[in-house]
mmCIF file of N, CA, C and O in Angstrom:
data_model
loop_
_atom_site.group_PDB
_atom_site.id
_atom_site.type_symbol
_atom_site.label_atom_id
_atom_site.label_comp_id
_atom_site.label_asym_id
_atom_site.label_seq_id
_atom_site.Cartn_x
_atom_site.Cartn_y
_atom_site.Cartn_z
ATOM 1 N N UNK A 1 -12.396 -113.686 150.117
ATOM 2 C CA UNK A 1 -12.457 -112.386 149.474
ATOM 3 C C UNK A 1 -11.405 -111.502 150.115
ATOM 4 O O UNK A 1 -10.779 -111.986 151.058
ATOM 5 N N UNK A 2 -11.064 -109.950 149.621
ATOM 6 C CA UNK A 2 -10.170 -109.407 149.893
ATOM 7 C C UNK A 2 -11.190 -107.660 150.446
ATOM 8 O O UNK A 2 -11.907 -107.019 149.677
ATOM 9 N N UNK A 3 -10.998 -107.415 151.474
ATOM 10 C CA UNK A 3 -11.548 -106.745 152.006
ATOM 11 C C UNK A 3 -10.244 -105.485 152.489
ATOM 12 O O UNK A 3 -9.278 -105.731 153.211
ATOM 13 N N UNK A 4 -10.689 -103.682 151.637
ATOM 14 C CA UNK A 4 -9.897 -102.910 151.886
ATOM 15 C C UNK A 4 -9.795 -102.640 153.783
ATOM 16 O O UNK A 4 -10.742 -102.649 154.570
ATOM 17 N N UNK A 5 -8.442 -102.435 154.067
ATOM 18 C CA UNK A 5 -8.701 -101.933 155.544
ATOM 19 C C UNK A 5 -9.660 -100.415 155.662
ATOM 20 O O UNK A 5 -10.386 -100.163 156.624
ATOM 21 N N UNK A 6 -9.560 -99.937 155.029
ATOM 22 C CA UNK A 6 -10.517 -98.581 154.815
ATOM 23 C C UNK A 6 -12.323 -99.096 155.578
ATOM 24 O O UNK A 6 -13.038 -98.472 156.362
ATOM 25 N N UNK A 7 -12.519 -100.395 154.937
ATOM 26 C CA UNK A 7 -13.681 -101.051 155.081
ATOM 27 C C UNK A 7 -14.159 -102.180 156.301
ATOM 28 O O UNK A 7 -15.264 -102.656 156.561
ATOM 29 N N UNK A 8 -12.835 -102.374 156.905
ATOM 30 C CA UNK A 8 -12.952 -103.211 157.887
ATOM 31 C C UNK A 8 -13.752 -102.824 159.403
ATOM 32 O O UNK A 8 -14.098 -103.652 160.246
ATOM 33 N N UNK A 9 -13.906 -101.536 159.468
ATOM 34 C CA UNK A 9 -14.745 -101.517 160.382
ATOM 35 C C UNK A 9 -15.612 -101.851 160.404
ATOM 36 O O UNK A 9 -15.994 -102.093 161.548
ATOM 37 N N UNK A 10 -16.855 -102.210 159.036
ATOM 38 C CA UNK A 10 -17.757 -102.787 158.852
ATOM 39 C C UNK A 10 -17.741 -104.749 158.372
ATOM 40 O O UNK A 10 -18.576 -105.315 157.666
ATOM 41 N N UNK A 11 -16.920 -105.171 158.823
ATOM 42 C CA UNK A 11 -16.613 -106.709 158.535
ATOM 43 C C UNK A 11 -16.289 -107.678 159.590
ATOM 44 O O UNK A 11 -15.140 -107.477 159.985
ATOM 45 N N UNK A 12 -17.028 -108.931 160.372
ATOM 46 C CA UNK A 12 -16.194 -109.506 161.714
ATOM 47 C C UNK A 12 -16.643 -110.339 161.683
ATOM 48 O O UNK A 12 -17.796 -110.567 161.317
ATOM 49 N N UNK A 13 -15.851 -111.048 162.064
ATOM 50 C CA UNK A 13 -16.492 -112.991 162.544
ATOM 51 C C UNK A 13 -17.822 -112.890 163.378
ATOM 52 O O UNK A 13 -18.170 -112.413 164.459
ATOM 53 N N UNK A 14 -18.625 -113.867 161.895
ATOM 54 C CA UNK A 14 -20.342 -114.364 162.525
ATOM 55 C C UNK A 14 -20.853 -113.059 161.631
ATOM 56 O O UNK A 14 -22.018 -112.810 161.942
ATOM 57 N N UNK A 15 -20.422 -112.283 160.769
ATOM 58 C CA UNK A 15 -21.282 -111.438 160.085
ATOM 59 C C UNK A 15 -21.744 -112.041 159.133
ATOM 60 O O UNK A 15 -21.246 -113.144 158.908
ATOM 61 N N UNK A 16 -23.084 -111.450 158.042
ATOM 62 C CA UNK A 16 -23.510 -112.375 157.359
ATOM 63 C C UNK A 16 -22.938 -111.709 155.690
ATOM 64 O O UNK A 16 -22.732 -110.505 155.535
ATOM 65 N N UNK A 17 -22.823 -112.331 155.010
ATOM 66 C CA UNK A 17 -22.849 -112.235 153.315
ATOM 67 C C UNK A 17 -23.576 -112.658 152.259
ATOM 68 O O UNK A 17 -23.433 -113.843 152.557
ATOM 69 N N UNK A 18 -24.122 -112.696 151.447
ATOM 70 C CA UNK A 18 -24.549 -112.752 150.501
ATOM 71 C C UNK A 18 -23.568 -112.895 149.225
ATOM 72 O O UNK A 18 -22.993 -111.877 148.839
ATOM 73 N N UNK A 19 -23.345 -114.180 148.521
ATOM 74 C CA UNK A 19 -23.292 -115.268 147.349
ATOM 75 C C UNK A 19 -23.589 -115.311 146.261
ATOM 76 O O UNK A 19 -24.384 -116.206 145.973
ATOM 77 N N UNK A 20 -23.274 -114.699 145.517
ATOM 78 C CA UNK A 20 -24.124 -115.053 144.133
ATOM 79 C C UNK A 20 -22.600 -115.487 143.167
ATOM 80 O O UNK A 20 -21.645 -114.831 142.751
ATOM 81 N N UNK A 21 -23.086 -117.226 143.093
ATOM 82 C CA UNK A 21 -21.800 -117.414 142.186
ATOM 83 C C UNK A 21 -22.204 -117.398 140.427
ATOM 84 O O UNK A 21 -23.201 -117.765 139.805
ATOM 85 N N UNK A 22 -20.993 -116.828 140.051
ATOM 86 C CA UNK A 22 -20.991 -116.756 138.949
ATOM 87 C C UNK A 22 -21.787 -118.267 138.022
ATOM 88 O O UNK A 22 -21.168 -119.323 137.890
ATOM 89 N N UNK A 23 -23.410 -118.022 137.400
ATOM 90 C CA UNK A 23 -23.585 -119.251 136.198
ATOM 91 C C UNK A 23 -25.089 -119.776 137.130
ATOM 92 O O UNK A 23 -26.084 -120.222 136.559
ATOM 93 N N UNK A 24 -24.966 -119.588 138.794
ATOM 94 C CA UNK A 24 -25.937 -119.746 139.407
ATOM 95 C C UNK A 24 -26.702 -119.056 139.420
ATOM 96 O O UNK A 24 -26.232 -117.918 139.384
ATOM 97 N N UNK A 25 -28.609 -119.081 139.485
ATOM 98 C CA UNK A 25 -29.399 -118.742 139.805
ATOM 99 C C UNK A 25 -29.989 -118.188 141.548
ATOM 100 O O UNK A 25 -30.623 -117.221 141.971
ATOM 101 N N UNK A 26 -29.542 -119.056 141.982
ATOM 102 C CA UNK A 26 -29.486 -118.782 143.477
ATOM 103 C C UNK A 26 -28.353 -117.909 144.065
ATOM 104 O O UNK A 26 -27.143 -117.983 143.848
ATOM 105 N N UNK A 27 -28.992 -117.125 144.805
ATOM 106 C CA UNK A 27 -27.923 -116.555 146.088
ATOM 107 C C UNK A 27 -27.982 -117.244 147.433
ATOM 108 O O UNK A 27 -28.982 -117.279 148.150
ATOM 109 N N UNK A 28 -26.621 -117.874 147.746
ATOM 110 C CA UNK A 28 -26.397 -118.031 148.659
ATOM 111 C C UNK A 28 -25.839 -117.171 150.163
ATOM 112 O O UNK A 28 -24.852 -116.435 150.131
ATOM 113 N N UNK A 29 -26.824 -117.464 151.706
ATOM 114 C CA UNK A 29 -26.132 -116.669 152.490
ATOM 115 C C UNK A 29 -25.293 -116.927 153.315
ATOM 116 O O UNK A 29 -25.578 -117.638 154.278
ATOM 117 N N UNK A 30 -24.152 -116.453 153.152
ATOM 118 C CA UNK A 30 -23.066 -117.162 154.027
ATOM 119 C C UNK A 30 -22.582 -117.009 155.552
ATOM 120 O O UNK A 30 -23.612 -116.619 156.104
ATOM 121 N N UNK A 31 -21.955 -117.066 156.175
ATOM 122 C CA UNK A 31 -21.138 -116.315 157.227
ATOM 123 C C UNK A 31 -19.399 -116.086 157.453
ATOM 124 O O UNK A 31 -18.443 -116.862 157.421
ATOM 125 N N UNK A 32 -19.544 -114.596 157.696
ATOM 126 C CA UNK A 32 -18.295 -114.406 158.287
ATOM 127 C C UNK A 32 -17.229 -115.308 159.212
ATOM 128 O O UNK A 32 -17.254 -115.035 160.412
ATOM 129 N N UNK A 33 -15.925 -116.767 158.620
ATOM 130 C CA UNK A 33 -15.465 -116.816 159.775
ATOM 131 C C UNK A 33 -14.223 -116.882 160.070
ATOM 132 O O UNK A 33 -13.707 -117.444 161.036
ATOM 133 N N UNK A 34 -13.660 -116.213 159.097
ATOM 134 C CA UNK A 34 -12.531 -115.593 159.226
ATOM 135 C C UNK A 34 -11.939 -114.558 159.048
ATOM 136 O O UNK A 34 -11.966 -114.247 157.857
ATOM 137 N N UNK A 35 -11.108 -113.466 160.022
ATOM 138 C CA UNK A 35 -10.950 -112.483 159.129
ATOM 139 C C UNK A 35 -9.102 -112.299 159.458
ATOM 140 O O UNK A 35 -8.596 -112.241 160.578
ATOM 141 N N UNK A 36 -8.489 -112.246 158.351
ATOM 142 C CA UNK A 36 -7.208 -112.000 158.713
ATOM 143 C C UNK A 36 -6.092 -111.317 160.050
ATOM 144 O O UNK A 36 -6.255 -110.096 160.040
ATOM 145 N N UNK A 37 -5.411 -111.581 160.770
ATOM 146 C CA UNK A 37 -4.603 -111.075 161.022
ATOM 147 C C UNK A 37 -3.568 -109.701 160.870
ATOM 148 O O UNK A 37 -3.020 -108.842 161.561
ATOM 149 N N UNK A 38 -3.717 -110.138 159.471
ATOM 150 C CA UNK A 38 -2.324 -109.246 159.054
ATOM 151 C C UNK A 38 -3.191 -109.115 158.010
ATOM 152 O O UNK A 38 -4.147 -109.807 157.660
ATOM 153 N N UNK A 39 -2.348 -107.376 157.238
ATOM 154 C CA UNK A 39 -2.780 -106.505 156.313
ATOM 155 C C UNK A 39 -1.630 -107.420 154.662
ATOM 156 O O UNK A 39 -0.692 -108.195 154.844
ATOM 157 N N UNK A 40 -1.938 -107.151 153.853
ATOM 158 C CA UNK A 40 -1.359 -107.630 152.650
ATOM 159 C C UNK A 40 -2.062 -106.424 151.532
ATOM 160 O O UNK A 40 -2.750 -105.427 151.748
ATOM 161 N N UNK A 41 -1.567 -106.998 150.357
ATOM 162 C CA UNK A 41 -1.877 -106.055 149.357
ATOM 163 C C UNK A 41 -2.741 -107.140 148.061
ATOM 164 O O UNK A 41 -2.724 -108.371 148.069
ATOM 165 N N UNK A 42 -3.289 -106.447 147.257
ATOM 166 C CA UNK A 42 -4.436 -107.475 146.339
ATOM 167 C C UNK A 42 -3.313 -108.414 145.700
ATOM 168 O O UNK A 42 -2.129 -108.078 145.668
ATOM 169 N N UNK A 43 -3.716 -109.425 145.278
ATOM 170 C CA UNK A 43 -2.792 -110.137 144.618
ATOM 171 C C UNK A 43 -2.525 -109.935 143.368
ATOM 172 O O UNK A 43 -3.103 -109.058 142.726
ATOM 173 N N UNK A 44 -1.550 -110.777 142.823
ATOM 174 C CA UNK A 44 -0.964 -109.900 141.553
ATOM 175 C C UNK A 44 -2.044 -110.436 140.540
ATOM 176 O O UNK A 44 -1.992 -109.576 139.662
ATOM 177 N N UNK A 45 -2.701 -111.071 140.268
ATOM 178 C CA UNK A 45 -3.782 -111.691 139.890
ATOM 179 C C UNK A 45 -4.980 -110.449 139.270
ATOM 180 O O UNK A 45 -5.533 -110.456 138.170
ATOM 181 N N UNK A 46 -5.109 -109.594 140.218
ATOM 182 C CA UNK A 46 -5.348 -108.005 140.014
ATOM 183 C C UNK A 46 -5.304 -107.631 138.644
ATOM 184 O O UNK A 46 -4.135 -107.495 138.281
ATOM 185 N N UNK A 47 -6.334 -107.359 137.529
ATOM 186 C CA UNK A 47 -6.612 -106.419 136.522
ATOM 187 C C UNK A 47 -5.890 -104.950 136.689
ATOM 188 O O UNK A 47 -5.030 -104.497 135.934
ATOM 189 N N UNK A 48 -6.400 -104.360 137.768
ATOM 190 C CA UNK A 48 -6.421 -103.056 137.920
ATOM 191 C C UNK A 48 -5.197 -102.297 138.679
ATOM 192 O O UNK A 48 -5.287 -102.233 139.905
ATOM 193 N N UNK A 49 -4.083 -101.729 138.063
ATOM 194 C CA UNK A 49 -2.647 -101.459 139.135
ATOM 195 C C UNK A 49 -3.332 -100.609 140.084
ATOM 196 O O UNK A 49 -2.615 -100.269 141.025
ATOM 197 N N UNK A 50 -4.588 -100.143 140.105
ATOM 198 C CA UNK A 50 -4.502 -99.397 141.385
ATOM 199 C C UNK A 50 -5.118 -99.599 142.389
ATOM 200 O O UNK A 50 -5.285 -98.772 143.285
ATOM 201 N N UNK A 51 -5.717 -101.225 142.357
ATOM 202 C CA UNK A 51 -6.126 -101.238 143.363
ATOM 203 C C UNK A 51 -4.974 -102.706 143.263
ATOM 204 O O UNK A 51 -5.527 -103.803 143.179
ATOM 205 N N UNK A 52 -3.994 -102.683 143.271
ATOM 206 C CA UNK A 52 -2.541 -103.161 143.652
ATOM 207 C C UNK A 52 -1.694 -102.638 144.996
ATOM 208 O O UNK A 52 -0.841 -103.257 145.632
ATOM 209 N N UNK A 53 -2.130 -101.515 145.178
ATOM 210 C CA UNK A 53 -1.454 -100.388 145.828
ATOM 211 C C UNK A 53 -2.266 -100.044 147.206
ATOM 212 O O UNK A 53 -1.927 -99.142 147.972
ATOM 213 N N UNK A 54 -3.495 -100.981 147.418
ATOM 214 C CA UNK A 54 -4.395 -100.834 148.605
ATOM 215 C C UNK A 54 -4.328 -101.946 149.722
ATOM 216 O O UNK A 54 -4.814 -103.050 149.479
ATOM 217 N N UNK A 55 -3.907 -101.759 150.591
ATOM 218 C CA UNK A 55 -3.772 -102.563 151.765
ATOM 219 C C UNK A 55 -5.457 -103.426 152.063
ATOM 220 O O UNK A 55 -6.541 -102.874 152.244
ATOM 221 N N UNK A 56 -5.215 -104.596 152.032
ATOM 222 C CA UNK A 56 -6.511 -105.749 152.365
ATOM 223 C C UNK A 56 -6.143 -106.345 153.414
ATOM 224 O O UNK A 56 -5.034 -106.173 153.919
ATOM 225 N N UNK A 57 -7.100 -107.184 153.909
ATOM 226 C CA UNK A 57 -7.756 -108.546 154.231
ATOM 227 C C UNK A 57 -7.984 -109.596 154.096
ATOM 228 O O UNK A 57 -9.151 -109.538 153.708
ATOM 229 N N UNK A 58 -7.738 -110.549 154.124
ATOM 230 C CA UNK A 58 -8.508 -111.647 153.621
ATOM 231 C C UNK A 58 -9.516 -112.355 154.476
ATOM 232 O O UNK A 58 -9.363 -112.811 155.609
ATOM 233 N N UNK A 59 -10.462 -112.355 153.790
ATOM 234 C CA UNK A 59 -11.903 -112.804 154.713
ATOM 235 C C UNK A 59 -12.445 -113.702 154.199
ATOM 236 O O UNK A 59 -12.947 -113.583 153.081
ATOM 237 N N UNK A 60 -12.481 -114.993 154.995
ATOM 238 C CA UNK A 60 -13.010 -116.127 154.413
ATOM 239 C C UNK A 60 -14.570 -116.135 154.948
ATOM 240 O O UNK A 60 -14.903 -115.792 156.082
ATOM 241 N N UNK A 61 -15.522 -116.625 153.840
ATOM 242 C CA UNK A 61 -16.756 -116.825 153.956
ATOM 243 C C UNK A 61 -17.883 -118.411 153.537
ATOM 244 O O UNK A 61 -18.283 -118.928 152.494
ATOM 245 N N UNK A 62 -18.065 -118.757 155.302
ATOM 246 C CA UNK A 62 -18.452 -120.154 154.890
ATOM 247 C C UNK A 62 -20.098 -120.436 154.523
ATOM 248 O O UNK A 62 -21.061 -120.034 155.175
ATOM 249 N N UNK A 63 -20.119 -121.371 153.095
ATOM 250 C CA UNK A 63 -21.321 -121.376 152.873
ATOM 251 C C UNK A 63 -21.614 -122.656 152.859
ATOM 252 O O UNK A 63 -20.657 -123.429 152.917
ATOM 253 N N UNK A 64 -23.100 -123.267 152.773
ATOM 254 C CA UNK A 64 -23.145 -124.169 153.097
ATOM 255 C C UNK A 64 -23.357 -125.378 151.596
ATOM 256 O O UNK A 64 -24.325 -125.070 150.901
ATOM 257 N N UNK A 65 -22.736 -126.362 151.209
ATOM 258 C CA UNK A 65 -22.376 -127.021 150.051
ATOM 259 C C UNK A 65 -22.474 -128.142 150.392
ATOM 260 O O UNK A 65 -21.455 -128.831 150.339
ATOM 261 N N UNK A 66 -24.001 -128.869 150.969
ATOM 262 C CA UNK A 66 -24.395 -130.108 151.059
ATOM 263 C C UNK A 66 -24.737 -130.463 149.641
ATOM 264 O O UNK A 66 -24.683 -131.668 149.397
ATOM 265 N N UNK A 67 -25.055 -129.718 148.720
ATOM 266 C CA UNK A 67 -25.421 -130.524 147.227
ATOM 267 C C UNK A 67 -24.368 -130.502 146.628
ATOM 268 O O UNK A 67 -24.426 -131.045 145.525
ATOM 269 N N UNK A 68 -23.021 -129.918 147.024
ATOM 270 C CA UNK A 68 -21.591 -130.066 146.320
ATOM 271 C C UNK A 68 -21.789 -129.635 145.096
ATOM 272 O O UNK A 68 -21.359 -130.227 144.106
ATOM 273 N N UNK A 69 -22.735 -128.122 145.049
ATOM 274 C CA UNK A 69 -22.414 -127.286 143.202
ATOM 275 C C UNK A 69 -21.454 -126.336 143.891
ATOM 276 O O UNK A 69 -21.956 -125.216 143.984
ATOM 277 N N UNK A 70 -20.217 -126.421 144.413
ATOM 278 C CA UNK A 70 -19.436 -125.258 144.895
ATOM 279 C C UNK A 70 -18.151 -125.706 144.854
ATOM 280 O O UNK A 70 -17.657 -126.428 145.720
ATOM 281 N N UNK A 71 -17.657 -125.355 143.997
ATOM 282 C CA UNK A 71 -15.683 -125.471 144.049
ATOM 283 C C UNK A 71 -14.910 -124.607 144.203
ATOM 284 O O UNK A 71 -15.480 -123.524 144.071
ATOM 285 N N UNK A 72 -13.634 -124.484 144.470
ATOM 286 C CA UNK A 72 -12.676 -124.171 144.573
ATOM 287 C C UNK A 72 -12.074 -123.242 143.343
ATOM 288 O O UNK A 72 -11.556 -123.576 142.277
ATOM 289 N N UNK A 73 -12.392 -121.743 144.002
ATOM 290 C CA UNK A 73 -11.540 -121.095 142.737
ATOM 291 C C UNK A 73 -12.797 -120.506 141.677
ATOM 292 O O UNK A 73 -12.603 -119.735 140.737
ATOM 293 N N UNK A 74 -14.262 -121.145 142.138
ATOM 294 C CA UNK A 74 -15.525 -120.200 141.480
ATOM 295 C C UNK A 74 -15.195 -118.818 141.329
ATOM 296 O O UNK A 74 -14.507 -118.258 142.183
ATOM 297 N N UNK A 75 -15.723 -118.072 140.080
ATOM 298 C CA UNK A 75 -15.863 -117.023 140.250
ATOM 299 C C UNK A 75 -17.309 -116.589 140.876
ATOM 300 O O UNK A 75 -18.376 -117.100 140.535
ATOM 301 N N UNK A 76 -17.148 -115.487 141.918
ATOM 302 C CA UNK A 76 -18.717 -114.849 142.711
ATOM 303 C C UNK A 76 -17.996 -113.622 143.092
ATOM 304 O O UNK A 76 -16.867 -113.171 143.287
ATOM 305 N N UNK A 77 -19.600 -113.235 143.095
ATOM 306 C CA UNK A 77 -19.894 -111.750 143.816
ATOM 307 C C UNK A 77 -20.724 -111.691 144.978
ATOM 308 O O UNK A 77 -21.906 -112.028 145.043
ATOM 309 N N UNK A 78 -19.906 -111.172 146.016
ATOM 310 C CA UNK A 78 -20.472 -111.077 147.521
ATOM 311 C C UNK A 78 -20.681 -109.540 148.051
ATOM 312 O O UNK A 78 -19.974 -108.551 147.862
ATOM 313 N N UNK A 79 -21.715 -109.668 148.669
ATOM 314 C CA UNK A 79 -22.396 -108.644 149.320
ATOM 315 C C UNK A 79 -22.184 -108.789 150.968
ATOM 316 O O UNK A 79 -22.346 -109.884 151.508
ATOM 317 N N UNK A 80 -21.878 -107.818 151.589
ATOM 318 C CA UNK A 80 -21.729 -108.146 153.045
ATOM 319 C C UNK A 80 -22.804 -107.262 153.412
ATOM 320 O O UNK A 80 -22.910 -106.035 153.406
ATOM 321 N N UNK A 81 -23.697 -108.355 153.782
ATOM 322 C CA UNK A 81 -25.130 -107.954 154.169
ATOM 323 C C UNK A 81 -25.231 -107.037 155.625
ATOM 324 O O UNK A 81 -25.949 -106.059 155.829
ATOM 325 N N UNK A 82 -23.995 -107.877 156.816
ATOM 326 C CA UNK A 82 -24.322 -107.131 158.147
ATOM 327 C C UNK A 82 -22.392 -106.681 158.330
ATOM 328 O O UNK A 82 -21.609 -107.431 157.747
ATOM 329 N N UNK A 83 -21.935 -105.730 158.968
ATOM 330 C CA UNK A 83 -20.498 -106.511 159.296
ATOM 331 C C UNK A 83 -20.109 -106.816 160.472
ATOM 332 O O UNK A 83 -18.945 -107.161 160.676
ATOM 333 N N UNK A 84 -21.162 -106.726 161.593
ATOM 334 C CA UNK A 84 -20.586 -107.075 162.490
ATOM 335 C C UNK A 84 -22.295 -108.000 163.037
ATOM 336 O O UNK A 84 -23.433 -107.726 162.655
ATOM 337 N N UNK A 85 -21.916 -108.939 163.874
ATOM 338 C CA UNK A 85 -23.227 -109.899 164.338
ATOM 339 C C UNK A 85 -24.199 -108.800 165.003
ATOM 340 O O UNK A 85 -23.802 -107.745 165.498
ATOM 341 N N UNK A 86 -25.380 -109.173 164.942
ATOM 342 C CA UNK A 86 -26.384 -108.358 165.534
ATOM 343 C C UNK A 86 -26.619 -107.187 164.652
ATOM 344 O O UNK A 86 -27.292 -106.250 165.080
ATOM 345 N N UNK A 87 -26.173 -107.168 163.588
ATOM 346 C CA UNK A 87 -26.298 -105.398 162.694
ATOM 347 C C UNK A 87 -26.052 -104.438 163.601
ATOM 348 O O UNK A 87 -26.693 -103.389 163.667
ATOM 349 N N UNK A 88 -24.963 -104.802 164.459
ATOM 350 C CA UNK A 88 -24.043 -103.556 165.250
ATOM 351 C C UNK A 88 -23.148 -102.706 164.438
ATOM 352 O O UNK A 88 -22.486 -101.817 164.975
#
């Protein structure tokens, strides 16, 4: 996912998220375990020019896909339940 820097104070490795992929019934909860380096801008992929123009993140979120209903490139909507471990 793409996370504004505006918002990153609330986002960090080992935080938790919440999953809901697009077609599924279930929400899945994930964890925080990556969070970018470096700032970038949304990709051009982007509907909306103005949020083109907002400096992100990229934050990867691992869930767990022992029954393999999870691919590459799903559309979902995530909730970042805590952003930092411990609900600090």
């Amino acid at each position: 996912i793409f996370v504004p820097e505006a918002a990153l104070s609330r986002v960090a490795t080992g935080g938790m998220a919440a999953v809901q992929v697009d077609g599924q019934v279930v929400v899945q909860t994930g964890t925080i375990s990556q969070v970018s380096d470096f700032c970038e801008y949304v990709p051009l992929s982007s509907n909306d020019p103005r949020q083109k123009a907002v400096p992100v993140r990229r934050v990867k979120i691992s869930l767990d896909n022992t029954n393999g209903l999870l691919r590459a490139g799903m559309p979902a909507s995530v909730f970042l339940l805590s952003g930092k471990p411990g609900g600090k």
